[in-house]
Coordinates of C-alpha atoms in Angstrom, one line a residue:
M1 CA -11.0 -70.6 -38.4
V2 CA -12.9 -67.5 -37.3
A3 CA -10.9 -64.3 -37.1
N4 CA -10.8 -63.0 -33.5
P5 CA -8.6 -59.9 -33.5
L6 CA -10.1 -58.4 -30.3
G7 CA -9.5 -61.5 -28.2
I8 CA -13.2 -62.0 -27.4
P9 CA -14.0 -65.3 -25.6
T10 CA -14.9 -68.0 -28.1
N11 CA -18.2 -68.7 -26.5
E12 CA -19.3 -65.1 -27.2
L13 CA -18.4 -65.0 -30.8
G14 CA -21.8 -66.3 -32.0
E15 CA -23.6 -63.8 -29.8
R16 CA -21.5 -60.7 -30.7
P17 CA -20.7 -60.9 -34.4
N18 CA -20.7 -57.1 -34.8
T19 CA -17.6 -56.6 -32.6
L20 CA -15.3 -58.9 -34.6
F21 CA -13.9 -56.4 -37.0
L22 CA -13.0 -52.7 -37.0
I23 CA -12.9 -50.8 -40.3
N24 CA -10.6 -47.7 -40.6
T25 CA -12.6 -45.4 -42.8
T26 CA -13.4 -41.8 -43.6
F27 CA -16.5 -39.8 -44.3
N28 CA -15.6 -39.8 -48.0
D29 CA -15.2 -43.6 -48.0
M30 CA -18.7 -43.9 -46.5
E31 CA -20.1 -41.4 -49.0
L32 CA -18.7 -43.5 -51.8
Y33 CA -20.0 -46.7 -50.2
G34 CA -23.5 -45.3 -49.8
H35 CA -23.5 -44.1 -53.3
R36 CA -22.4 -47.3 -54.9
T37 CA -24.7 -49.4 -52.6
S38 CA -27.7 -47.3 -53.6
R39 CA -26.8 -47.6 -57.3
M40 CA -26.7 -51.4 -57.0
Y41 CA -30.3 -51.4 -55.9
L42 CA -31.3 -48.7 -58.3
D43 CA -29.8 -50.5 -61.3
R44 CA -32.1 -53.5 -60.6
L45 CA -35.1 -51.2 -61.0
V46 CA -34.0 -48.9 -63.8
T47 CA -33.2 -50.6 -67.1
F48 CA -33.0 -47.5 -69.2
S49 CA -31.6 -44.1 -68.5
P50 CA -33.0 -41.1 -70.4
I51 CA -29.5 -39.5 -70.0
L52 CA -28.0 -41.9 -72.5
P53 CA -30.5 -42.5 -75.3
N54 CA -29.5 -45.1 -77.9
R55 CA -26.4 -46.1 -75.9
P56 CA -27.3 -49.3 -74.0
Q57 CA -23.7 -50.6 -74.0
V58 CA -22.4 -47.4 -72.4
Q59 CA -25.2 -47.3 -69.9
A60 CA -24.6 -50.9 -68.8
E61 CA -20.9 -50.4 -68.3
H62 CA -20.7 -46.8 -67.0
A63 CA -24.1 -45.7 -65.6
C64 CA -22.7 -45.8 -62.1
L65 CA -19.8 -43.5 -63.1
L66 CA -22.2 -41.1 -64.8
Q67 CA -24.4 -41.0 -61.7
Y68 CA -21.4 -40.5 -59.5
F69 CA -20.5 -37.5 -61.6
Q70 CA -24.0 -36.1 -61.3
D71 CA -24.1 -36.6 -57.5
T72 CA -20.5 -36.1 -56.3
A73 CA -17.6 -35.6 -58.7
Y74 CA -18.9 -32.4 -60.3
R75 CA -18.4 -30.6 -57.0
S76 CA -14.6 -30.6 -57.6
L77 CA -14.9 -28.7 -60.9
V78 CA -13.2 -25.4 -60.4
T79 CA -15.4 -22.4 -61.2
F80 CA -15.7 -18.7 -60.4
G81 CA -18.9 -16.9 -60.8
T82 CA -20.6 -19.8 -62.6
T83 CA -21.4 -22.6 -60.1
A84 CA -20.3 -26.2 -60.3
E85 CA -24.0 -27.1 -60.5
Q86 CA -24.5 -24.9 -63.5
I87 CA -21.5 -26.5 -65.3
R88 CA -22.8 -30.0 -64.4
D89 CA -26.3 -29.3 -65.7
A90 CA -24.8 -27.8 -69.0
L91 CA -22.6 -30.9 -69.5
M92 CA -25.4 -33.3 -68.8
T93 CA -27.6 -31.5 -71.3
M94 CA -24.9 -31.6 -74.0
I95 CA -24.5 -35.4 -73.9
T96 CA -28.2 -35.9 -74.6
A97 CA -27.6 -34.5 -78.1
P98 CA -27.6 -36.8 -81.1
D99 CA -24.6 -39.1 -81.4
T100 CA -21.5 -37.3 -82.8
S101 CA -17.8 -37.8 -82.2
S102 CA -17.8 -34.6 -80.0
S103 CA -20.7 -35.9 -77.9
F104 CA -18.9 -39.2 -77.4
A105 CA -15.7 -37.3 -76.5
L106 CA -17.6 -35.3 -73.9
L107 CA -19.3 -38.5 -72.5
H108 CA -16.0 -40.3 -72.1
A109 CA -14.3 -37.2 -70.6
I110 CA -17.1 -37.1 -68.0
L111 CA -16.6 -40.8 -67.3
A112 CA -12.8 -40.5 -67.1
Y113 CA -13.1 -37.6 -64.6
S114 CA -15.7 -39.5 -62.5
S115 CA -13.5 -42.6 -62.4
L116 CA -10.4 -40.7 -61.3
H117 CA -12.4 -38.8 -58.7
S118 CA -13.9 -41.9 -57.2
Q119 CA -11.0 -44.3 -57.3
G120 CA -7.9 -42.3 -57.8
P121 CA -5.4 -43.1 -60.6
N122 CA -6.5 -46.3 -62.3
K123 CA -6.5 -48.1 -65.7
E124 CA -10.2 -47.5 -66.4
A125 CA -9.8 -43.7 -66.0
M126 CA -6.8 -43.6 -68.3
A127 CA -8.6 -45.8 -70.9
L128 CA -11.6 -43.5 -70.8
K129 CA -9.4 -40.4 -71.1
I130 CA -7.6 -41.9 -74.2
Q131 CA -11.0 -42.7 -75.8
A132 CA -12.1 -39.1 -75.2
L133 CA -9.0 -37.8 -76.9
Q134 CA -9.5 -40.1 -79.8
F135 CA -13.1 -39.0 -80.3
L136 CA -11.9 -35.3 -80.2
S137 CA -9.4 -36.1 -82.9
V138 CA -12.1 -37.7 -85.0
S139 CA -14.4 -34.7 -84.4
L140 CA -11.7 -32.3 -85.7
N141 CA -11.7 -34.1 -89.1
E142 CA -15.5 -34.2 -89.6
G143 CA -15.6 -30.9 -91.4
P144 CA -16.9 -27.5 -90.3
M145 CA -18.2 -27.5 -86.7
T146 CA -21.8 -26.6 -85.8
T147 CA -22.3 -24.5 -82.7
A148 CA -23.5 -27.6 -80.8
R149 CA -20.5 -29.7 -81.8
A150 CA -18.1 -26.9 -80.9
A151 CA -19.7 -26.5 -77.5
Q152 CA -19.3 -30.2 -76.9
H153 CA -15.7 -30.1 -78.0
V154 CA -15.0 -27.2 -75.7
A155 CA -16.7 -29.0 -72.8
A156 CA -14.7 -32.2 -73.4
S157 CA -11.4 -30.2 -73.5
M158 CA -12.3 -28.5 -70.2
L159 CA -13.0 -31.8 -68.5
L160 CA -9.8 -33.3 -69.7
G161 CA -8.0 -30.3 -68.3
A162 CA -9.8 -30.8 -65.0
F163 CA -8.8 -34.5 -65.1
E164 CA -5.1 -33.4 -65.2
T165 CA -5.4 -31.0 -62.3
L166 CA -7.5 -33.2 -60.0
L167 CA -4.6 -35.4 -59.0
P168 CA -1.5 -33.9 -60.6
S169 CA 1.3 -36.1 -61.8
D170 CA 4.5 -35.6 -63.8
S171 CA 2.4 -35.3 -67.0
S172 CA -0.2 -33.0 -65.5
G173 CA 1.0 -30.0 -67.4
E174 CA -1.2 -31.2 -70.2
W175 CA -4.1 -29.3 -68.6
L176 CA -2.7 -26.1 -70.2
W177 CA -3.0 -27.6 -73.7
H178 CA -6.6 -28.5 -73.1
I179 CA -7.5 -25.0 -71.9
W180 CA -5.8 -23.5 -74.9
G181 CA -7.6 -26.0 -77.2
A182 CA -10.9 -24.9 -75.7
M183 CA -10.1 -21.3 -76.2
D184 CA -9.0 -21.8 -79.8
T185 CA -12.2 -23.7 -80.5
I186 CA -14.3 -20.9 -79.1
R187 CA -12.6 -18.4 -81.3
A188 CA -12.7 -20.6 -84.4
A189 CA -16.4 -21.4 -84.0
Q190 CA -17.3 -17.9 -82.8
L191 CA -19.1 -19.3 -79.8
E192 CA -18.9 -16.0 -78.1
N193 CA -21.5 -14.7 -80.6
V194 CA -24.1 -17.2 -79.3
S195 CA -23.3 -16.9 -75.6
D196 CA -26.8 -15.6 -74.9
E197 CA -27.8 -19.3 -74.5
S198 CA -27.5 -20.0 -70.8
D199 CA -25.6 -23.4 -71.1
T200 CA -23.1 -21.9 -73.6
R201 CA -22.6 -18.8 -71.5
H202 CA -21.8 -20.9 -68.4
L203 CA -19.4 -22.9 -70.4
L204 CA -17.6 -19.8 -71.7
D205 CA -17.4 -18.4 -68.2
W206 CA -15.7 -21.6 -67.1
V207 CA -13.2 -21.4 -70.0
Y208 CA -12.5 -17.7 -69.5
Y209 CA -11.7 -18.2 -65.8
H210 CA -9.2 -20.9 -66.4
G211 CA -7.8 -19.0 -69.4
V212 CA -7.1 -16.0 -67.3
L213 CA -5.4 -18.0 -64.6
S214 CA -3.3 -19.9 -67.2
R215 CA -2.0 -16.5 -68.3
F216 CA -0.7 -15.9 -64.8
A217 CA 1.0 -19.3 -64.6
V218 CA 2.6 -19.0 -68.0
H219 CA 3.8 -15.4 -67.2
H220 CA 6.0 -16.9 -64.4
W221 CA 6.9 -20.3 -66.0
R222 CA 10.5 -20.5 -66.9
H223 CA 10.9 -24.0 -68.3
Q224 CA 12.0 -23.7 -71.9
S225 CA 10.3 -26.9 -73.1
L226 CA 6.8 -25.4 -72.9
I227 CA 7.9 -22.0 -74.3
Q228 CA 9.6 -23.6 -77.2
S229 CA 6.8 -26.0 -78.1
R230 CA 4.2 -23.3 -78.0
S231 CA 6.4 -21.0 -80.1
N232 CA 6.8 -23.8 -82.7
T233 CA 3.1 -24.5 -82.9
R234 CA 2.2 -20.8 -83.3
G235 CA 5.1 -19.8 -85.5
G236 CA 6.1 -17.2 -82.9
P237 CA 9.7 -16.2 -82.0
S238 CA 11.7 -18.7 -80.1
G239 CA 12.0 -18.0 -76.4
D240 CA 8.9 -15.9 -76.1
Q241 CA 8.1 -16.3 -72.4
Y242 CA 4.8 -14.4 -72.6
L243 CA 2.8 -16.7 -74.8
Q244 CA 0.1 -15.2 -76.9
L245 CA -3.0 -17.0 -75.7
S246 CA -6.2 -16.8 -77.6
Q247 CA -8.2 -13.7 -76.9
Y248 CA -11.7 -14.3 -75.6
R249 CA -14.1 -11.9 -74.0
P250 CA -17.6 -13.4 -73.3
T251 CA -20.8 -11.4 -73.3
L252 CA -21.9 -11.2 -69.7
P253 CA -24.4 -9.1 -67.8
S254 CA -22.9 -5.7 -67.0
P255 CA -21.7 -5.0 -64.5
N256 CA -20.6 -8.5 -63.4
P257 CA -18.1 -8.4 -60.5
T258 CA -16.5 -11.8 -61.3
Y259 CA -16.0 -10.9 -64.9
A260 CA -14.7 -7.4 -63.9
I261 CA -12.0 -8.7 -61.5
L262 CA -10.9 -11.5 -63.9
S263 CA -10.6 -8.9 -66.8
L264 CA -8.4 -6.8 -64.6
L265 CA -6.2 -9.7 -63.6
S266 CA -5.8 -10.5 -67.3
E267 CA -4.9 -6.9 -68.0
V268 CA -2.3 -6.9 -65.2
C269 CA -0.6 -10.0 -66.7
E270 CA -0.6 -8.5 -70.1
T271 CA 0.7 -5.1 -68.9
L272 CA 3.4 -5.9 -66.5
V273 CA 7.1 -5.7 -67.5
D274 CA 10.1 -6.4 -65.4
P275 CA 10.8 -3.4 -63.2
R276 CA 14.4 -3.5 -64.4
D277 CA 13.3 -3.1 -68.0
P278 CA 13.7 0.5 -69.3
R279 CA 10.1 0.4 -70.4
S280 CA 9.0 0.4 -66.8
R281 CA 10.1 4.0 -66.5
H282 CA 8.0 5.3 -69.4
E283 CA 5.2 7.7 -68.5
D284 CA 2.6 5.8 -70.5
Y285 CA 3.4 2.6 -68.6
I286 CA 3.3 4.3 -65.2
R287 CA 0.0 5.9 -66.0
R288 CA -1.4 2.5 -67.1
L289 CA -0.4 1.0 -63.8
K290 CA -2.1 3.8 -61.8
E291 CA -5.2 3.3 -63.9
L292 CA -5.2 -0.4 -63.2
E293 CA -4.7 0.2 -59.5
S294 CA -7.7 2.6 -59.4
R295 CA -9.9 0.2 -61.3
I296 CA -9.0 -2.7 -59.1
D297 CA -9.7 -0.7 -55.9
T298 CA -13.2 0.3 -57.3
V299 CA -14.4 -3.1 -58.5
P300 CA -18.0 -3.5 -57.4
V301 CA -18.4 -6.7 -55.3
T302 CA -22.2 -6.7 -55.6
S303 CA -24.4 -6.1 -58.6
T304 CA -28.2 -5.8 -59.1
S305 CA -28.0 -7.5 -62.5
A306 CA -25.7 -10.3 -61.5
K307 CA -26.9 -11.7 -58.2
L308 CA -24.0 -13.4 -56.4
S309 CA -24.1 -15.7 -53.4
H310 CA -22.3 -14.9 -50.2
D311 CA -19.4 -17.3 -51.2
A312 CA -19.1 -15.7 -54.7
T313 CA -19.1 -12.2 -53.2
F314 CA -16.3 -13.2 -50.7
A315 CA -14.4 -14.7 -53.6
V316 CA -14.6 -11.5 -55.6
E317 CA -13.2 -9.6 -52.5
L318 CA -10.5 -12.1 -52.1
Y319 CA -9.4 -11.8 -55.8
Q320 CA -9.6 -8.0 -55.5
V321 CA -7.2 -8.0 -52.6
A322 CA -4.8 -10.5 -54.2
T323 CA -4.8 -8.8 -57.6
R324 CA -4.1 -5.4 -55.9
I325 CA -1.2 -6.9 -53.9
Y326 CA 0.2 -8.7 -57.0
L327 CA 0.1 -5.5 -59.1
A328 CA 1.9 -3.5 -56.4
R329 CA 4.6 -6.0 -55.8
A330 CA 5.2 -7.1 -59.4
S331 CA 5.5 -3.5 -60.7
Q332 CA 7.7 -2.3 -57.8
S333 CA 11.4 -1.6 -58.5
P334 CA 13.7 -3.5 -56.3
W335 CA 15.7 -0.3 -55.8
E336 CA 12.7 1.5 -54.3
P337 CA 11.3 1.2 -50.8
P338 CA 8.5 -1.5 -50.7
A339 CA 5.0 -0.2 -51.0
N340 CA 3.0 0.0 -47.8
L341 CA 0.5 -2.8 -48.2
D342 CA -0.1 -3.6 -44.5
A343 CA -3.8 -2.9 -44.6
L344 CA -4.3 -5.0 -47.7
I345 CA -2.2 -7.8 -46.4
E346 CA -4.1 -7.9 -43.1
A347 CA -7.4 -7.9 -45.0
G348 CA -6.0 -10.8 -47.0
F349 CA -5.1 -12.8 -43.9
A350 CA -8.3 -11.9 -42.1
G351 CA -10.6 -13.1 -44.9
P352 CA -9.7 -16.7 -45.3
S353 CA -9.1 -17.3 -41.6
K354 CA -12.7 -16.2 -40.8
T355 CA -14.5 -17.5 -43.9
C356 CA -12.6 -20.5 -45.3
T357 CA -13.4 -22.7 -42.3
S358 CA -13.2 -25.9 -44.4
G359 CA -10.6 -24.9 -46.9
C360 CA -9.7 -22.4 -49.7
E361 CA -10.8 -23.4 -53.2
H362 CA -9.3 -20.2 -54.7
F363 CA -5.6 -21.0 -55.4
F364 CA -4.5 -17.7 -56.9
P365 CA -5.4 -15.6 -53.8
L366 CA -4.0 -18.3 -51.6
L367 CA -0.6 -18.1 -53.4
I368 CA -0.4 -14.3 -53.4
I369 CA -1.4 -13.9 -49.8
A370 CA 0.9 -16.7 -48.7
C371 CA 3.8 -14.8 -50.3
E372 CA 3.2 -12.0 -47.9
A373 CA 3.5 -14.3 -44.9
R374 CA 6.7 -13.2 -43.3
R375 CA 5.8 -13.7 -39.6
E376 CA 5.7 -17.2 -38.1
D377 CA 2.0 -16.8 -37.0
Q378 CA 1.1 -15.8 -40.6
R379 CA 2.8 -18.9 -42.1
V380 CA 1.2 -21.1 -39.5
A381 CA -2.2 -19.7 -40.5
I382 CA -1.4 -20.5 -44.2
L383 CA -0.3 -24.0 -43.4
N384 CA -3.5 -24.6 -41.3
L385 CA -5.6 -23.3 -44.2
V386 CA -3.8 -25.6 -46.7
E387 CA -4.3 -28.5 -44.3
R388 CA -8.1 -27.8 -44.1
T389 CA -8.2 -27.4 -47.9
Q390 CA -6.5 -30.8 -48.4
R391 CA -9.1 -32.5 -46.1
D392 CA -12.0 -31.1 -48.1
S393 CA -12.9 -33.9 -50.6
R394 CA -14.6 -31.3 -52.9
I395 CA -11.3 -29.5 -53.6
R396 CA -8.6 -30.9 -55.8
T397 CA -5.2 -31.4 -54.4
V398 CA -3.3 -28.3 -53.4
R399 CA 0.1 -29.9 -53.6
G400 CA 1.3 -27.9 -56.6
V401 CA 0.4 -24.6 -54.9
M402 CA 2.0 -25.6 -51.6
D403 CA 5.2 -26.6 -53.4
A404 CA 5.3 -23.1 -55.0
I405 CA 4.6 -21.4 -51.7
Q406 CA 7.3 -23.3 -49.8
S407 CA 9.8 -22.6 -52.5
I408 CA 9.0 -18.9 -52.4
W409 CA 9.3 -18.9 -48.6
V410 CA 12.7 -20.4 -48.8
Q411 CA 13.9 -17.8 -51.3
Q412 CA 12.5 -15.0 -49.1
D413 CA 14.3 -16.4 -46.0
L414 CA 17.6 -16.8 -47.9
H415 CA 17.4 -13.1 -48.8
A416 CA 16.1 -11.9 -45.4
D417 CA 19.5 -10.9 -44.0
G418 CA 21.3 -10.2 -47.2
D419 CA 22.1 -7.1 -49.0
V420 CA 20.9 -8.4 -52.4
L421 CA 17.7 -6.7 -53.5
V422 CA 14.9 -9.2 -54.1
N423 CA 12.9 -9.0 -57.3
Y424 CA 9.3 -10.0 -56.7
L425 CA 8.7 -11.3 -60.2
D426 CA 11.9 -13.4 -60.1
V427 CA 11.0 -15.0 -56.7
M428 CA 7.5 -15.7 -57.9
S429 CA 8.8 -17.3 -61.1
V430 CA 11.3 -19.4 -59.1
G431 CA 8.5 -20.7 -56.9
I432 CA 6.0 -21.5 -59.7
S433 CA 8.8 -23.1 -61.8
S434 CA 10.1 -25.2 -58.9
T435 CA 8.1 -28.3 -60.1
S436 CA 8.4 -30.3 -63.2
T437 CA 5.0 -29.4 -64.5
I438 CA 3.2 -26.1 -64.7
P439 CA 0.7 -25.8 -61.9
S440 CA -2.9 -24.4 -62.2
F441 CA -3.8 -21.6 -59.9
A442 CA -7.5 -21.6 -60.8

């Protein structure tokens, strides 16, 4: 029997076959369809890929996933300063190196990320992720690492972290361990000393960005399981909420605006103490805060030695505003009148509404500015921005950030008419800790 869902007269079915079915699809579906269709024809013509020398079995099974990563999936890699294209090119260069456990780990991490990006959660993606982890484990037991192997190890760790944050689940807090692992590998292999190589420098920039934002998330995370496990692995004191992450400072062209603002955000996270802590009234601490404030206000957003695109320049400005607001709010005593940040807040709301027409890929500024949304129109603007962000297939899910924002709004509203003084750090920590896994704000 011929399907006839539109009720077309039977005698017209043979003449109008194209009207028999409707397909409910999206632009992203069509992009995937076009990509896979083109690969079917291309695979008939190309029997060997120079990208995977001496790996015919991998090529036959996963060439399509690798091509999808090169064409599409890489766009969802979260970067700042360094572009996603530069990261992709560095990764693809690294997997052409001679076969080692670390190169196989990187290859399978790429394939796992590509599979998850194209199909959502699936068994193939999980199997590839597990294989990547197994190859990393083998690599660690192969003796002293060369620079090339260490770079591959770092790259694989970063991709596994990206895998966890692409579509967060209850186990997605593992992204933090992958970032820390990458940072520890950089330090152990002294990769910062060879960062003059362009691919390695791009890789280190990528790690540094996520490392700084992990500091912010951990600074406000209040789940004891993570704190305890990190203390146990490092031999640190139990209950240390401000975890000692690996220190890493890449060698970058100076002055570099993206590096400058990230360094300042890192310093802010390291410097801040609770305003109720007696240390917050020490002269040295107050002087340090004023110095940070001045340095944030004077961060150059352009540089002759580090040419930035329009989007990158806007991102630096957005981070500058958000970091300045965060420093002022987090260091402010709840017993003092709130700082007048109206001009900064208006600048924060004006920037994304005018520039982020398709979405906001910078989650830290989004969170900080959203916390300043007290009026209804401001919150509507944030919700609209989040909705546009979620529709952009290039940007990973914003669910974790939105959960934190909504939790913070609830706390602010509950205290709006009360006499209880609100502590900014506490409210921020409640919001960020409102989910079962620590979110990434990179």
